[in-house]
Coordinates of C-alpha atoms and ligand atoms in Angstrom, one line a residue:
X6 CA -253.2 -47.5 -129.0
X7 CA -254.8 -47.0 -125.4
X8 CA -256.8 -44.2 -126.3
X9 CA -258.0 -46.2 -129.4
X10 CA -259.0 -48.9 -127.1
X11 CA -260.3 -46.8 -124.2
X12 CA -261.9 -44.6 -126.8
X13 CA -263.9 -47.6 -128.7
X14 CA -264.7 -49.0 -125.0
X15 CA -266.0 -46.1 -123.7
X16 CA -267.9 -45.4 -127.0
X17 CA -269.8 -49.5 -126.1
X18 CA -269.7 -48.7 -122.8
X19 CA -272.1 -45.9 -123.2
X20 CA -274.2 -47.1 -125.5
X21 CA -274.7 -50.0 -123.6
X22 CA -275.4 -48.2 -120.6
X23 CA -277.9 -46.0 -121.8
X24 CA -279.6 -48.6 -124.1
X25 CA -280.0 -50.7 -120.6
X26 CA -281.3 -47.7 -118.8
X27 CA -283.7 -46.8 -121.4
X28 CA -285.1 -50.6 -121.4
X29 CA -285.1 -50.6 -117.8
X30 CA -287.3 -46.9 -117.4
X31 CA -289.8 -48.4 -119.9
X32 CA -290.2 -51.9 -118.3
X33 CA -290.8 -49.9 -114.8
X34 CA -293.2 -47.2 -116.2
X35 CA -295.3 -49.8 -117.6
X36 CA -295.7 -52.0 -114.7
X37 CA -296.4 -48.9 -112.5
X38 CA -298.9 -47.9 -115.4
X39 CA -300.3 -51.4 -115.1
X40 CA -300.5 -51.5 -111.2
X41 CA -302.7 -47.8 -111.2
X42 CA -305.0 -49.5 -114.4
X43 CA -306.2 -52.5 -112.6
X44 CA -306.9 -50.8 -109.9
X45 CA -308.9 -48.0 -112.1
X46 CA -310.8 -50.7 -113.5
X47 CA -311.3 -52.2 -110.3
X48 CA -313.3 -49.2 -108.9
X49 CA -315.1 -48.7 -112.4
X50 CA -316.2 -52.2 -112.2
X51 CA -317.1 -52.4 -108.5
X52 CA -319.0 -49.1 -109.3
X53 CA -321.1 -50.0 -112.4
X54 CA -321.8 -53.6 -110.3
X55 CA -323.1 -51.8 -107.5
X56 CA -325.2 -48.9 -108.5
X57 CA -326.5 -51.6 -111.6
X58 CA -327.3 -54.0 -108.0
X59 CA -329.2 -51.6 -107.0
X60 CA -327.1 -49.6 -104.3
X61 CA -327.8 -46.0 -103.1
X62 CA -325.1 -43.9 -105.2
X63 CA -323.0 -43.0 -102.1
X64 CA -323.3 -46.3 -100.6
X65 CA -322.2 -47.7 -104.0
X66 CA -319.1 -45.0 -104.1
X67 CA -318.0 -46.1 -100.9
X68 CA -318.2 -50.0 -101.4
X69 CA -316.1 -49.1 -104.7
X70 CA -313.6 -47.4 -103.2
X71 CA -313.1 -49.8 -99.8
X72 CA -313.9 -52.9 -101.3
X73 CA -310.4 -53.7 -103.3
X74 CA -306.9 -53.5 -101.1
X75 CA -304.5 -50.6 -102.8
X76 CA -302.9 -49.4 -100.0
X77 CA -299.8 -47.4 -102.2
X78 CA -302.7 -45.5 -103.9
X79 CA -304.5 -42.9 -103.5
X80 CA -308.5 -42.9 -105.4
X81 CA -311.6 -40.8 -105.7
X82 CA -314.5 -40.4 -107.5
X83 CA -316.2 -37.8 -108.9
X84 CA -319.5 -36.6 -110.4
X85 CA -319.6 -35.7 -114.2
X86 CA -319.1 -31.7 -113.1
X87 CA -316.1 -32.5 -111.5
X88 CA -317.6 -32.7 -107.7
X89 CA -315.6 -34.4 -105.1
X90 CA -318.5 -37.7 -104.1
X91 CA -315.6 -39.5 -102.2
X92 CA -312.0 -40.1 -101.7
X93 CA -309.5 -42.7 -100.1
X94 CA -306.1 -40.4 -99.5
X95 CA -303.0 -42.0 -98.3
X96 CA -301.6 -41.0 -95.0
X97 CA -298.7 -39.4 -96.4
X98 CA -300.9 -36.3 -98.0
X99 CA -301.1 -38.0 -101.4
X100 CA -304.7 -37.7 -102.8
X101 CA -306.0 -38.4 -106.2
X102 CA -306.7 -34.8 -107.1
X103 CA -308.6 -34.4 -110.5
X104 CA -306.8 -33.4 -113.1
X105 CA -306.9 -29.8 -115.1
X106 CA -310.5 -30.2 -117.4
X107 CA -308.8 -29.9 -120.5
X108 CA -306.5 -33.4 -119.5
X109 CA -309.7 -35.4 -119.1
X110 CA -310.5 -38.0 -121.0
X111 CA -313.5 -37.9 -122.6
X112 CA -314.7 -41.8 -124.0
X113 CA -314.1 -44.2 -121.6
X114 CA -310.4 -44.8 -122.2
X115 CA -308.0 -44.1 -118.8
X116 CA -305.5 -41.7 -119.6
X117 CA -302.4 -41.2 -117.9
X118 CA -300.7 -37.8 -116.4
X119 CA -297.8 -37.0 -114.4
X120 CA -298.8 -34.3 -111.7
X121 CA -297.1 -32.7 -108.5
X122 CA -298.2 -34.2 -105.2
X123 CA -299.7 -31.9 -102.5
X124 CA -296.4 -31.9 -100.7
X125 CA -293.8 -29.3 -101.3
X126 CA -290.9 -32.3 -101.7
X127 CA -290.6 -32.2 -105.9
X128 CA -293.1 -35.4 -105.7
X129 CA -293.9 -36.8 -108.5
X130 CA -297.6 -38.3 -109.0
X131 CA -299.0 -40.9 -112.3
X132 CA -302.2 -40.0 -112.0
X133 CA -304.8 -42.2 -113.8
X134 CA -308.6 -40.9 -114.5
X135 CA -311.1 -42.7 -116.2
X136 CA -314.6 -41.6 -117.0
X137 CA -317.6 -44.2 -116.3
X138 CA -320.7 -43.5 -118.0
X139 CA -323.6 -45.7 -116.6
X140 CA -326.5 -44.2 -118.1
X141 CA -326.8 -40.9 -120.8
X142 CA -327.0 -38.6 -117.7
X143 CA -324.9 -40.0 -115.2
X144 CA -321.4 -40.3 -115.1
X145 CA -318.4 -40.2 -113.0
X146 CA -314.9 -39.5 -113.0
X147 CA -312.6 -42.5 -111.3
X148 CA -309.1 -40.8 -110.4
X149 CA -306.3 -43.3 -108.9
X150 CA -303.0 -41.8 -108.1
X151 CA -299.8 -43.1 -106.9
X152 CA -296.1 -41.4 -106.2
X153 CA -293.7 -42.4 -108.6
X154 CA -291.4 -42.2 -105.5
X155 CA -290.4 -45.9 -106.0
X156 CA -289.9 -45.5 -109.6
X157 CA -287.6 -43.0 -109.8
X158 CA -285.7 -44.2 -107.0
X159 CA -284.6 -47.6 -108.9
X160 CA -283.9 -45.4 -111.7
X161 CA -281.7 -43.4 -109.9
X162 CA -279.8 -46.3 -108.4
X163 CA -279.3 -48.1 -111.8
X164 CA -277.7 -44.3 -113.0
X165 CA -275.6 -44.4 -109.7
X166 CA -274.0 -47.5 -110.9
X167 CA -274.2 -46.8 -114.3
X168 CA -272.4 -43.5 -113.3
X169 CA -269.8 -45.6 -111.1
X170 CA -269.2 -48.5 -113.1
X171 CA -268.6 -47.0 -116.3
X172 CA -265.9 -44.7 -115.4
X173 CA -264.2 -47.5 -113.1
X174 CA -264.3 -49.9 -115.8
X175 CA -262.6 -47.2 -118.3
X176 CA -260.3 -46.1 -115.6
X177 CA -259.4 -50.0 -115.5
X178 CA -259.3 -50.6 -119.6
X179 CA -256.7 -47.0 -119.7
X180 CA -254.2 -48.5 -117.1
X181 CA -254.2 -52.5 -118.3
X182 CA -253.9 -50.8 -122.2
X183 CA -251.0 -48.1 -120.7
X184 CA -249.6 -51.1 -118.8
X185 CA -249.8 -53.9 -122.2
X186 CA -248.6 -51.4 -124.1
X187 CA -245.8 -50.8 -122.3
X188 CA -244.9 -54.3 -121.6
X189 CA -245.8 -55.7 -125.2
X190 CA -243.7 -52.5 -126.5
X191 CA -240.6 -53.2 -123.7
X192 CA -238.6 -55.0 -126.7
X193 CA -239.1 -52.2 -129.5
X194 CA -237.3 -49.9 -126.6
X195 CA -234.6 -52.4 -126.1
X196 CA -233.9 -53.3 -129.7
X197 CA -234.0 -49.1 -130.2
X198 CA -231.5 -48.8 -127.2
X199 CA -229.5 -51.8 -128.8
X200 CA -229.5 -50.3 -132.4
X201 CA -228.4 -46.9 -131.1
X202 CA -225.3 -48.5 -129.5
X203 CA -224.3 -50.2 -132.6
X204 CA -221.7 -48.1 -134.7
X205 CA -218.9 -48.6 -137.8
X206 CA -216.8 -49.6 -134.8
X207 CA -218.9 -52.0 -133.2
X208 CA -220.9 -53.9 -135.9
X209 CA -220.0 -57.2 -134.1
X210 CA -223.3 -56.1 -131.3
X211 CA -226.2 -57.3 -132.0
X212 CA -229.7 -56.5 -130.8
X213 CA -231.3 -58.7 -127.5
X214 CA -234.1 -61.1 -129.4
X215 CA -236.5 -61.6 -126.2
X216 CA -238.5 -64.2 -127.4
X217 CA -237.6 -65.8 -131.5
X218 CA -240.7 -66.7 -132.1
X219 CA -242.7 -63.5 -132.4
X220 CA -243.0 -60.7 -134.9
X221 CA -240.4 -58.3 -132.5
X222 CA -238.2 -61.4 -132.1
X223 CA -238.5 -62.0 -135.9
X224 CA -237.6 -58.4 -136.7
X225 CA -234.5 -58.4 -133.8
X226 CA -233.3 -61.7 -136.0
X227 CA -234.0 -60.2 -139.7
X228 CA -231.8 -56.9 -138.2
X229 CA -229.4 -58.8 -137.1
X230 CA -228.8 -61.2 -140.6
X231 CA -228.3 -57.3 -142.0
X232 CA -226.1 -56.6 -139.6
X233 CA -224.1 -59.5 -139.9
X234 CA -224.4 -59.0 -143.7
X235 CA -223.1 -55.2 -143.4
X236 CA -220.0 -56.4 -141.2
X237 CA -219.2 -59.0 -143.7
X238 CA -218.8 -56.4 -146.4
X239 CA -217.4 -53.8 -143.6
X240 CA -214.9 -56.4 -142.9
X241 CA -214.1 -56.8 -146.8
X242 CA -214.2 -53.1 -147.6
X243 CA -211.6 -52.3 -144.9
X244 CA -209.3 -55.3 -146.3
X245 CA -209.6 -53.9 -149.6
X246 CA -208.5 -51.0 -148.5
X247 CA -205.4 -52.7 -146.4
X248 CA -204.5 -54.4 -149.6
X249 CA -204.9 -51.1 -152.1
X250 CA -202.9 -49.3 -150.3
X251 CA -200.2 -52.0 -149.6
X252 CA -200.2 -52.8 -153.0
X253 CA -199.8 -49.3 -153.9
X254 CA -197.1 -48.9 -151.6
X255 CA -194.7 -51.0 -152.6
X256 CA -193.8 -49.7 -156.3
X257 CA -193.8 -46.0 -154.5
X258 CA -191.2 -47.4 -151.7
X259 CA -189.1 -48.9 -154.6
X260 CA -189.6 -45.3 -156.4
X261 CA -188.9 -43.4 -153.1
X262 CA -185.6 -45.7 -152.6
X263 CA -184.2 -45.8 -156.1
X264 CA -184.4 -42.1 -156.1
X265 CA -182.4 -41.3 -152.7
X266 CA -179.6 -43.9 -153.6
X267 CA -179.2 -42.2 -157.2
X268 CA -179.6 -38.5 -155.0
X269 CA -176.9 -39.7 -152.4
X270 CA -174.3 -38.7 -154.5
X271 CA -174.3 -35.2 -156.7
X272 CA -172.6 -36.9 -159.9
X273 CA -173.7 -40.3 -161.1
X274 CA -172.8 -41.9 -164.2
X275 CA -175.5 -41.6 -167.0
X276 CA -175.9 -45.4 -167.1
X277 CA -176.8 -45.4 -163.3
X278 CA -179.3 -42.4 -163.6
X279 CA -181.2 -44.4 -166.7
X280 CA -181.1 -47.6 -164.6
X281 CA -182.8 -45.5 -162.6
X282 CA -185.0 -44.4 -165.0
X283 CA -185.8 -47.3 -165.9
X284 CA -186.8 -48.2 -162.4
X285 CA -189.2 -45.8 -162.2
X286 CA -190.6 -45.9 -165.1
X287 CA -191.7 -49.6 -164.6
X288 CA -192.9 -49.1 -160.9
X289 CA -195.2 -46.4 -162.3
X290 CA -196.3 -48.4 -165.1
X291 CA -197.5 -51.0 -162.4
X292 CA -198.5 -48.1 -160.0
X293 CA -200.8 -46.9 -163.1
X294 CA -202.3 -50.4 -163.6
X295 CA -203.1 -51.2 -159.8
X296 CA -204.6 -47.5 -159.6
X297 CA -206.9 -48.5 -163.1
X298 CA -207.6 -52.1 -161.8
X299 CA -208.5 -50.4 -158.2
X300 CA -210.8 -47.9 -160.0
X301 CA -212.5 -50.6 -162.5
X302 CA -213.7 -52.1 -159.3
X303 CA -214.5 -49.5 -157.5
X304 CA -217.0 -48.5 -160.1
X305 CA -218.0 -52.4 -160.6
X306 CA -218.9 -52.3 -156.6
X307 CA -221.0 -48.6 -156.7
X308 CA -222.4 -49.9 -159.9
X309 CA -221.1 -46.6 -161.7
X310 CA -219.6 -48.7 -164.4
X311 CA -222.7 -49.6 -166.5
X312 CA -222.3 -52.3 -169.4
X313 CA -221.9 -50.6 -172.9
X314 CA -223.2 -53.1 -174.9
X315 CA -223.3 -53.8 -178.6
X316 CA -223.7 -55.9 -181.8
X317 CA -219.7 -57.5 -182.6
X318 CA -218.5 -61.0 -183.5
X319 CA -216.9 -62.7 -180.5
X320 CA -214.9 -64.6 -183.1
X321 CA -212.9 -61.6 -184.0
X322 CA -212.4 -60.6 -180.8
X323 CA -210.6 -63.2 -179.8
X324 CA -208.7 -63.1 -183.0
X325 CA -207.4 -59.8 -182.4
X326 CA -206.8 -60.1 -178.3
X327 CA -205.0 -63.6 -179.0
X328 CA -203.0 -61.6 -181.9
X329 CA -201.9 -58.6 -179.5
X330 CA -201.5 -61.1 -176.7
X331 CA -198.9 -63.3 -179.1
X332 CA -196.8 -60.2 -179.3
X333 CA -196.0 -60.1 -175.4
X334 CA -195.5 -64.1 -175.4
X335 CA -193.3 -63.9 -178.5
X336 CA -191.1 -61.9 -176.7
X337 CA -190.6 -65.2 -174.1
X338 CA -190.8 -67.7 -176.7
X339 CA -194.5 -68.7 -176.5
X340 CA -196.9 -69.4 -179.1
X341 CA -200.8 -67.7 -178.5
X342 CA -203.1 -70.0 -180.9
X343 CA -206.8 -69.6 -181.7
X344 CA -208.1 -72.4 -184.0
X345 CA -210.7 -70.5 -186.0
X346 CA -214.4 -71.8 -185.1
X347 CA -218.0 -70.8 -185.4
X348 CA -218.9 -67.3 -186.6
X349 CA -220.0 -65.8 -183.3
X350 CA -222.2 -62.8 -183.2
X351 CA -223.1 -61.4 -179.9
X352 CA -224.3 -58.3 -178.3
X353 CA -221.8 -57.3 -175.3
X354 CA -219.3 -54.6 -173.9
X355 CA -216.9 -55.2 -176.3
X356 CA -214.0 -53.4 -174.1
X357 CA -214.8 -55.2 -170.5
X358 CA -214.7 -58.6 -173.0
X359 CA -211.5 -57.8 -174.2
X360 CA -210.2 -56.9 -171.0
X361 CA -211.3 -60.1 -169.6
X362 CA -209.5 -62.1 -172.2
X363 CA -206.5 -59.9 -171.7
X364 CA -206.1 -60.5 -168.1
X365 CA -206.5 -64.3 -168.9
X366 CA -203.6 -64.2 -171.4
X367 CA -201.8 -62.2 -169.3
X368 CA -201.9 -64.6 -166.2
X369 CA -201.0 -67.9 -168.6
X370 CA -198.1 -65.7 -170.3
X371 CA -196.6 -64.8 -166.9
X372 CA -196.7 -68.5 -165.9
X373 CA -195.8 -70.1 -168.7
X374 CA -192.0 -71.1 -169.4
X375 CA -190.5 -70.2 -172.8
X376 CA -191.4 -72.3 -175.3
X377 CA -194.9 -73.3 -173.8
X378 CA -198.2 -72.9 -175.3
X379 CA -201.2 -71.0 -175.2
X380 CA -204.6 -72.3 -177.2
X381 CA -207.5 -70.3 -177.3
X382 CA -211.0 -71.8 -178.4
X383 CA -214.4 -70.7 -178.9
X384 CA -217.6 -73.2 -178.8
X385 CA -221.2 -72.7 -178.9
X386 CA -224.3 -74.5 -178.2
X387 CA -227.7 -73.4 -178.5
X388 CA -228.0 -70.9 -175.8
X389 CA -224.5 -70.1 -174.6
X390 CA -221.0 -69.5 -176.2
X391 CA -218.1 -71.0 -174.3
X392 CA -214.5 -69.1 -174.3
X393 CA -211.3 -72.0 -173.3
X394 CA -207.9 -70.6 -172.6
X395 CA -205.9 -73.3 -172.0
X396 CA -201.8 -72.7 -171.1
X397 CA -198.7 -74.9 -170.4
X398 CA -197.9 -73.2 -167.4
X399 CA -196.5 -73.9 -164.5
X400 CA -200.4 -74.5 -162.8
X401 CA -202.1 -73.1 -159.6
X402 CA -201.2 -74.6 -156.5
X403 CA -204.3 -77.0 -155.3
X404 CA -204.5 -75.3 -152.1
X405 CA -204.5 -71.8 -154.1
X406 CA -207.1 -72.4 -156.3
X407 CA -210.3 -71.6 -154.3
X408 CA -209.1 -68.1 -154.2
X409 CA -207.4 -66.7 -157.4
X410 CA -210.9 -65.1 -157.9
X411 CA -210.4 -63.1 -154.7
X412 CA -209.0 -59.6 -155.1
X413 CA -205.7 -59.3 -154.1
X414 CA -204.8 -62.8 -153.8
X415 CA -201.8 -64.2 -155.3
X416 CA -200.8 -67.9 -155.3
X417 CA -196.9 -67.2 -155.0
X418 CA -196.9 -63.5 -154.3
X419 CA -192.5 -63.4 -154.6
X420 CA -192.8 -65.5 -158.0
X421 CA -195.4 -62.9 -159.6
X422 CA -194.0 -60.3 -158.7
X423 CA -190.5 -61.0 -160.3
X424 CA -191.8 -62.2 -163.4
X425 CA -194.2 -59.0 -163.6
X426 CA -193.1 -57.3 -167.0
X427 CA -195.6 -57.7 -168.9
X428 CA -197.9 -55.6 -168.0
X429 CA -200.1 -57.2 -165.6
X430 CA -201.1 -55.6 -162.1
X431 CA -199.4 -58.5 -160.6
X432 CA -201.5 -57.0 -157.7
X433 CA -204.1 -60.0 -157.6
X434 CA -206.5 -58.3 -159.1
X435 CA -206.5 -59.6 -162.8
X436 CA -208.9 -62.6 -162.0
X437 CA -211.6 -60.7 -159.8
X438 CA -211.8 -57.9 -162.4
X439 CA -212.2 -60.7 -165.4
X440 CA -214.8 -63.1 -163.1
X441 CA -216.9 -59.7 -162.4
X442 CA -216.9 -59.0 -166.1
X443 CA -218.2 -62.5 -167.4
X444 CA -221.1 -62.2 -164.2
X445 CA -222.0 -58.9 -165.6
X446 CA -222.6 -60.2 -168.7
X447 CA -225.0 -63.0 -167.3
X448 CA -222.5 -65.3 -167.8
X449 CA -219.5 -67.2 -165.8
X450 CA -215.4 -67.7 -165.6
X451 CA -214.0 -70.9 -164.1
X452 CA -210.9 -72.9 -163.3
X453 CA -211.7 -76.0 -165.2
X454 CA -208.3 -77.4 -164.5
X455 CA -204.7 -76.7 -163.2
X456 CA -201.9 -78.7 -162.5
X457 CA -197.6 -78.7 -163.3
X458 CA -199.1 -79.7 -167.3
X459 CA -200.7 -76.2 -167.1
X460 CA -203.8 -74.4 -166.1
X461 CA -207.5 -74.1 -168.4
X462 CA -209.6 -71.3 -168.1
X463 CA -213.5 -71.6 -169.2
X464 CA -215.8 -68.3 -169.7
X465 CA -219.0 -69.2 -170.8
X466 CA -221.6 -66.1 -171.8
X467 CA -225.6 -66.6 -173.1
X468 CA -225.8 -66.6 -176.8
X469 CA -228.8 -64.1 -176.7
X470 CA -227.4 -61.5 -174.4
X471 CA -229.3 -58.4 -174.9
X472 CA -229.2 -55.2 -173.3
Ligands
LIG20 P1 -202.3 -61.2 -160.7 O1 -202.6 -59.8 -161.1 O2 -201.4 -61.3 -159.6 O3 -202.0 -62.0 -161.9 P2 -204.8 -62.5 -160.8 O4 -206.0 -62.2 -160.0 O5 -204.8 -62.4 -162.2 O6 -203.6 -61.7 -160.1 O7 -204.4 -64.0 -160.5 C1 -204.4 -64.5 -159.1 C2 -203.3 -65.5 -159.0 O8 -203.7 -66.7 -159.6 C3 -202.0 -65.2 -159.6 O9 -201.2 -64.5 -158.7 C4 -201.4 -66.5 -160.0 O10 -200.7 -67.0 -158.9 C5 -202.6 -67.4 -160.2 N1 -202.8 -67.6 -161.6 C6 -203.7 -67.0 -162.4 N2 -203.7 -67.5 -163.7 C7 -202.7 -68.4 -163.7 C8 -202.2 -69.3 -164.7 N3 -202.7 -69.2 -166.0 N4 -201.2 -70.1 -164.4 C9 -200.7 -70.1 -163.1 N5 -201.2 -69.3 -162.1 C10 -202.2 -68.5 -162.4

């Protein structure tokens, strides 16, 4: 960034400098050019006037020459041949030399030549020569020259502080851009240093925000809603964790324990060993649905488990889940009823639907008392079809239901598990499986209503799902 900004300086800078040099070299040429013309003309005229008057020629050279004051030049005059008639030098050895034959001008135009002085001190003369013509025969050759001394000295001062200033002011624009840099680039260190620090095990940091209001502050604040958002589902990962690996541990403890009492003794009667058996055999049937319900999940959260969808009625879905869920409630004394509606096409995953439904049949058979009731319905309106399951049951406690949808969570975790035999994961997960289901088909699951007369379900899916 500095050597961007010193670069584009320097580049103005120099430009500038020379464009102001050049101006200033022309401006001072031409007003020394104009100083050594008048007085050319001066001695031309005085000349012309004099011999014209009537004046002896030498006697007419001289008034020409002494008449006018130029005291910083030096002027002569000389006959058509190139013969010195008379000359005023200056005191310092400058004399008005004539020029080389071949530089003369030949009208009456003054022309202009730089020429070295007399002295041996690299002097510079602007030498001016002009030729009069007074009649066809006679004419003379007016030479005026002055050192350029003066000249080139103001030029060489306004180089000297070209040649200071520039570089000082360079010098100045590399440190104030090292030193803004710096400063204005202070908080990108910080919130680096900051970031560096932060780690799995301290996601709770966050980065210094100097000042809110600008972009770096902006940036520090956007960072830190991510990183508040990543601990959020850090915090959530590690619980599910906790609670799959609780969950999982509890049939294998029953397993593990069932196993050494039957081993404690090396004869057992064969009714103990298939109570045993038995034991097992249901703790890994709910060991197998946890570890299937953990895995669904799992695949919902990476986004592994796509949606397979295609063309089936929903109608006879729920015909046939209602029918296979009746068999489990039969078996307490509950009846599973779907008054037949609409004819309901739809394009869906047929299997994550029927799952859904499954779970939700599941939960109102484990909570219903014998004899209770289970109704199933199906609406539609014009853009969405709308799935009731409505039970008898013994209801959700008020202060559980804002988080039956949660995984893991369990309104009365002693209660579910004792009446788990019928094949539900009675790990808490039923619910968040069947509410990621209906949002992955653009659609919704709610608790409409739950009390001791029972609890209603309500899925509602868009009509015109497509892929
Ligand atoms: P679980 O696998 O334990 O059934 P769910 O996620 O399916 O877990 O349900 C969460 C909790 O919500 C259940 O433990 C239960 O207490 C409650 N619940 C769900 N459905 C019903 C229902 N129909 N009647 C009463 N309680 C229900």
């Amino acid at each position: 960034m500095t050597l961007w900004h010193t670069g584009t300086l320097a580049f103005v800078l120099i430009v500038f400098s020379l464009g102001v040099y050049l101006l200033a070299a022309n401006q001072l040429y031409r007003r020394f050019d104009a100083g050594v013309r008048t007085t050319v003309e001066g001695i031309s005229r005085l000349l012309a006037y004099e011999l014209v008057e009537g004046e002896s020629e030498p006697q007419a050279i001289h008034s020409a020459l002494n008449e006018h004051y130029f005291p910083d030049q030096a002027a002569a005059i000389f006959d058509a041949q190139g013969h010195l008639l008379e000359e005023k030098a200056l005191p310092n050895n400058i004399h008005a030399d004539l020029p080389n034959r071949l530089l003369l001008p030949d009208g009456d135009e003054i022309r202009f030549l730089n020429a070295p002085g007399r002295n041996n001190d690299n002097e510079k003369l602007r030498v001016a020569t002009r030729r009069v013509n007074l009649t066809h025969e006679k004419s003379y050759l007016i030479v005026v020259s002055q050192g350029l001394t003066e000249v080139s000295n103001d030029l060489a001062m306004l180089r000297s502080v070209f040649l200071t200033a520039v570089p000082a002011a360079l010098l100045l624009a590399w440190f104030g851009g090292l030193f803004l840099a710096r400063k204005s680039l202070a908080p990108v260190l910080e919130m680096s240093q900051g970031a560096r620090r932060i780690s799995a095990e301290s996601l709770g940091e966050r980065l210094p925000i100097t000042n809110p209001r600008d972009e770096l502050g902006q940036l520090a604040a956007t960072f830190n809603e991510l990183l508040a958002r990543l601990q959020e589902s850090f915090i959530k990962q590690r619980q599910f964790v906790a609670d799959a690996s609780h969950e999982l541990r509890t049939p294998l403890h029953i397993i593990h324990t069932a196993t050494e009492v039957i081993l404690e003794r090396p004869q057992r009667e064969v009714s103990e060993y298939q109570e045993t058996l038995a034991i097992i055999n249901e703790q890994t049937r709910r060991l197998n649905k946890i570890v299937e319900d953990l895995f669904t999940l799992a695949r919902a959260d990476s986004g592994q488990r796509k949606l397979e969808p295609h063309d089936f009625y929903l109608d006879e879905l729920i015909t046939e889940t209602a029918r296979a869920a009746a068999v489990l409630a039969g078996r307490k004394k509950i009846s599973v009823e779907f008054g037949e509606t609409v004819e309901a096409p739809y394009r869906g995953d047929e299997a994550l639907l029927r799952q859904m439904l499954l779970n939700l049949l599941d939960n109102s058979i484990k909570h219903t008392h014998p004899g209770g009731q289970i109704v199933l319905r199906l609406g539609r309106t014009d853009s969405t079809y709308s799935v009731v399951v409505a039970d008898t049951g013994t209801g959700i406690p008020v202060e559980a239901q804002p988080h039956i949808f949660e995984r893991f969570y369990r309104a009365d975790k002693a209660r579910t598990r004792s009446l788990n035999e019928n094949g539900g994961s009675g790990a808490g997960l039923g619910l968040s499986i069947a509410h990621w289901i209906a949002e992955a088909h653009g659609g919704s699951l709610n608790l409409q209503h739950s009390d001791h007369t029972g609890s209603q379900f309500r899925i509602t899916l868009p009509a015109n799902q497509v892929d």
